[in-house]
Coordinates of C-alpha atoms in Angstrom, one line a residue:
Chain A
N7 CA 29.7 -34.2 16.3
A8 CA 29.0 -37.1 18.7
G9 CA 27.4 -39.5 16.2
V10 CA 25.9 -42.4 18.2
T11 CA 26.1 -42.2 22.0
Q12 CA 25.4 -45.2 24.2
T13 CA 25.1 -45.3 28.0
P14 CA 26.3 -46.8 30.2
K15 CA 29.6 -48.1 28.9
F16 CA 29.8 -50.9 31.5
Q17 CA 27.2 -52.6 33.7
V18 CA 27.1 -55.5 36.0
L19 CA 23.7 -57.0 36.9
K20 CA 22.5 -59.8 39.0
T21 CA 20.2 -62.5 37.5
G22 CA 16.7 -61.2 37.5
Q23 CA 17.5 -57.5 37.7
S24 CA 16.2 -55.1 35.0
M25 CA 17.9 -52.3 33.2
T26 CA 17.7 -50.0 30.2
L27 CA 20.4 -49.3 27.7
Q28 CA 20.2 -45.9 26.2
C29 CA 21.1 -44.8 22.7
A30 CA 20.9 -41.4 21.0
Q31 CA 22.1 -40.3 17.6
D32 CA 22.6 -36.7 16.3
M33 CA 22.7 -37.4 12.6
N34 CA 19.0 -37.1 11.9
H35 CA 18.9 -40.8 10.9
N36 CA 15.6 -42.6 10.3
S37 CA 16.7 -46.1 11.2
M38 CA 18.2 -47.4 14.4
Y39 CA 19.3 -50.8 15.5
W40 CA 20.4 -52.9 18.5
Y41 CA 23.0 -55.6 18.0
R42 CA 24.8 -57.9 20.5
Q43 CA 28.3 -59.1 19.9
D44 CA 29.5 -62.4 21.4
P45 CA 32.8 -64.2 20.8
G46 CA 32.7 -66.5 17.8
M47 CA 29.2 -65.3 16.8
G48 CA 29.7 -61.9 15.3
L49 CA 27.0 -59.3 15.6
R50 CA 23.4 -60.4 15.8
L51 CA 20.5 -58.1 15.4
I52 CA 18.2 -57.9 18.4
Y53 CA 15.6 -55.2 17.4
Y54 CA 15.5 -52.4 14.9
S55 CA 13.4 -49.4 14.1
A56 CA 13.1 -48.5 10.5
S57 CA 11.6 -45.1 11.3
E58 CA 10.2 -43.2 14.2
G59 CA 7.2 -44.9 15.6
T60 CA 8.0 -48.4 14.3
T61 CA 10.0 -51.3 15.8
D62 CA 10.6 -54.9 14.7
K63 CA 12.2 -58.0 15.9
G64 CA 15.6 -59.0 14.6
E65 CA 17.4 -62.4 14.9
V66 CA 17.6 -62.7 18.7
P67 CA 14.7 -60.6 20.3
N68 CA 13.8 -63.0 23.2
G69 CA 14.3 -61.4 26.6
Y70 CA 14.5 -57.8 25.3
N71 CA 12.1 -54.9 24.6
V72 CA 12.8 -51.7 22.8
S73 CA 11.3 -48.2 22.7
R74 CA 11.8 -45.7 19.9
L75 CA 11.3 -42.6 22.1
N76 CA 11.7 -40.1 19.3
K77 CA 13.8 -39.8 16.1
R78 CA 17.0 -39.5 18.1
E79 CA 16.6 -42.1 20.8
F80 CA 16.2 -45.9 20.8
S81 CA 16.4 -47.7 24.1
L82 CA 16.9 -51.5 24.9
R83 CA 15.4 -52.9 28.0
L84 CA 16.2 -56.2 29.8
E85 CA 13.2 -57.0 32.0
S86 CA 14.8 -59.9 33.9
A87 CA 18.4 -60.3 33.1
A88 CA 19.9 -63.8 32.6
P89 CA 23.6 -64.9 32.4
S90 CA 23.0 -65.7 28.7
Q91 CA 22.5 -61.9 28.1
T92 CA 26.1 -61.3 29.1
S93 CA 27.4 -59.6 26.0
V94 CA 28.6 -56.4 24.4
Y95 CA 25.7 -54.4 23.1
F96 CA 25.9 -52.0 20.2
C97 CA 23.5 -49.4 19.0
A98 CA 23.7 -48.3 15.4
S99 CA 21.9 -45.9 13.1
S100 CA 21.6 -45.4 9.4
D101 CA 20.0 -42.8 7.1
G102 CA 17.3 -45.4 6.1
S103 CA 15.9 -43.2 3.3
R104 CA 18.2 -44.6 0.6
R105 CA 18.1 -48.3 1.1
L106 CA 19.5 -49.2 -2.2
H107 CA 22.4 -46.8 -2.2
I108 CA 25.7 -48.6 -2.3
N109 CA 27.3 -46.4 0.3
E110 CA 24.5 -46.5 2.9
K111 CA 26.2 -47.5 6.1
L112 CA 25.6 -48.2 9.7
F113 CA 27.1 -45.9 12.3
F114 CA 27.8 -47.7 15.5
G115 CA 28.2 -46.5 19.1
S116 CA 31.1 -47.6 21.2
G117 CA 29.2 -50.3 22.9
T118 CA 28.0 -51.3 26.4
Q119 CA 29.7 -54.2 28.1
L120 CA 27.1 -56.0 30.2
S121 CA 27.8 -58.8 32.6
V122 CA 25.0 -60.8 34.3
L123 CA 26.0 -62.8 37.3
Chain B
Q16 CA 22.3 -71.3 11.5
Q17 CA 25.0 -68.9 10.2
Q18 CA 23.8 -67.3 7.0
V19 CA 27.2 -65.7 6.3
K20 CA 30.2 -67.9 7.0
Q21 CA 33.5 -66.2 7.5
S22 CA 37.1 -67.6 7.6
P23 CA 39.6 -67.6 9.0
Q24 CA 38.8 -66.8 12.6
S25 CA 42.2 -65.3 13.1
L26 CA 45.0 -64.3 10.8
I27 CA 48.6 -63.2 11.4
V28 CA 50.3 -61.4 8.5
Q29 CA 53.7 -59.7 8.3
K30 CA 53.9 -56.0 7.5
G31 CA 53.8 -55.5 3.7
G32 CA 52.0 -58.8 3.1
I33 CA 48.5 -59.5 1.8
S34 CA 45.7 -60.3 4.1
I35 CA 42.8 -62.3 2.7
I36 CA 39.5 -62.9 4.5
N37 CA 36.8 -65.0 2.9
C38 CA 33.0 -65.1 3.3
A39 CA 30.4 -67.4 1.8
Y40 CA 26.6 -67.0 1.8
E41 CA 23.6 -69.1 0.8
N42 CA 20.7 -66.7 0.5
T43 CA 20.5 -65.4 -3.1
A44 CA 18.2 -62.6 -1.9
F45 CA 21.2 -60.8 -0.5
D46 CA 22.0 -57.7 -2.6
Y47 CA 24.6 -55.7 -0.7
F48 CA 27.8 -56.9 0.9
P49 CA 29.8 -54.6 3.2
W50 CA 32.9 -55.1 5.3
Y51 CA 33.2 -53.6 8.7
Q52 CA 36.4 -52.9 10.6
Q53 CA 36.5 -52.9 14.4
F54 CA 39.2 -51.7 16.7
P55 CA 39.3 -52.8 20.4
G56 CA 36.9 -50.9 22.5
K57 CA 35.2 -49.3 19.5
G58 CA 32.1 -50.0 17.4
P59 CA 32.5 -51.4 13.9
A60 CA 32.9 -48.9 11.1
L61 CA 32.2 -49.4 7.4
L62 CA 35.3 -50.1 5.4
I63 CA 34.2 -51.0 1.9
A64 CA 31.1 -52.5 0.3
I65 CA 30.0 -54.1 -3.0
R66 CA 26.8 -55.0 -4.9
P67 CA 26.6 -58.3 -6.8
D68 CA 26.5 -56.7 -10.2
V69 CA 30.2 -56.1 -10.1
S70 CA 33.0 -58.6 -9.5
E71 CA 35.5 -56.3 -7.8
K72 CA 35.8 -53.0 -5.9
K73 CA 39.0 -51.3 -4.8
E74 CA 39.5 -48.5 -2.4
G75 CA 43.1 -47.8 -1.7
R76 CA 44.8 -50.9 -0.3
F77 CA 41.4 -52.6 0.3
T78 CA 39.7 -54.7 -2.4
I79 CA 36.5 -56.8 -2.4
S80 CA 36.4 -59.7 -4.8
F81 CA 32.9 -61.0 -5.5
N82 CA 32.0 -64.3 -7.1
K83 CA 28.2 -64.4 -7.6
S84 CA 28.1 -68.0 -9.0
A85 CA 30.0 -69.4 -6.1
K86 CA 28.2 -67.1 -3.6
Q87 CA 31.5 -66.0 -2.1
F88 CA 33.2 -62.7 -1.5
S89 CA 36.6 -61.8 0.0
L90 CA 38.5 -58.9 1.4
H91 CA 42.1 -58.4 0.3
I92 CA 44.3 -55.9 2.2
M93 CA 47.4 -55.2 0.2
D94 CA 50.6 -54.0 1.8
S95 CA 49.2 -54.8 5.2
Q96 CA 50.2 -52.4 8.0
P97 CA 50.3 -52.7 11.8
G98 CA 47.5 -50.1 11.9
D99 CA 45.3 -52.6 10.0
S100 CA 45.3 -54.9 13.1
A101 CA 41.6 -55.1 14.0
T102 CA 38.7 -57.4 13.7
Y103 CA 37.0 -57.6 10.3
F104 CA 33.4 -58.5 9.7
C105 CA 31.8 -59.3 6.4
A106 CA 28.0 -58.8 6.2
A107 CA 25.1 -59.2 3.8
R108 CA 21.7 -57.5 3.4
K109 CA 18.5 -58.8 1.9
A110 CA 17.0 -56.7 -0.8
G111 CA 14.3 -54.4 0.6
T112 CA 15.2 -54.8 4.3
A113 CA 16.7 -51.4 5.0
S114 CA 20.1 -51.9 6.6
K115 CA 19.3 -55.1 8.5
L116 CA 22.7 -56.7 8.1
T117 CA 23.6 -60.3 8.7
F118 CA 27.2 -60.4 9.9
G119 CA 29.8 -63.1 9.7
T120 CA 31.6 -64.3 12.8
G121 CA 34.6 -62.0 12.4
T122 CA 38.3 -62.3 11.7
R123 CA 40.9 -61.0 14.1
L124 CA 43.8 -59.7 12.0
Q125 CA 47.2 -59.1 13.5
V126 CA 49.9 -57.4 11.3
T127 CA 53.4 -58.0 12.7
L128 CA 56.5 -55.9 12.1

C-alpha cells in the first residue's frame, strides 16, 4: 500500500526553467492538495482539488499551475521557476467525502526538495 | 499574516518530562484543530485532533487542551521519549472548506536522554 507517491524526490532547476511535480494516491481519495514547506513558515497551501475535475487556488498560488489528471493523480507545474520557489513541496490527499468527521485526515507524500538557482 | 500562531519554535525536553506546544488563532470560523507530527525526510502525519465543542482530548501520552474563549489550544506530550523528537505542527480548518488546513509555523522538539 503505497499511499501518496511523489516524484521526483529531489530537483535542481535554473531560474526560468519549467518542471512538473507528479503526485499519485492509491487510496481512492476525492481530495488532493499541494503544500510548500519553508523554514519558519510552516506548510502553506498552493492549490487543491476537492474532487476530480475541480481545482482551486490556495494561499500561495502565484507562479504555479495544477492539473487533476484523474482521481488518482494531481500534478503541480512551475512554468518559469524562480529562486523564491526553492522549497520542499508536499502532495496530500484526503477522503473528502466526510468533511465534518473528526478523524478526517490528510495523508502526505514524502516530499520533493526543489532548489532553484 | 499568520492565522495560526505557534510557539515555541523549538523545545528541548528531558526524557520523561512533559512537552507543551501552544497555538493561538483569530478566526472564529475554524471548526477543527489537528496536530501533525513530522519526522526528518518524511511528510507530516496526523497525530491527534479536536473540535471546539470539547475542552480536552487524550490519546495515550498525547493530549490536546482547547480554550475556545481564549482561542488557544495546546499539545501536551506526557512522559516524553526520544522517539517523540520531531517537528509538530498545529493546524486549523474553516467550517465547510473540506480539509484546507491552515498550519502553524512548527515546533522542533528534541527529547534528550
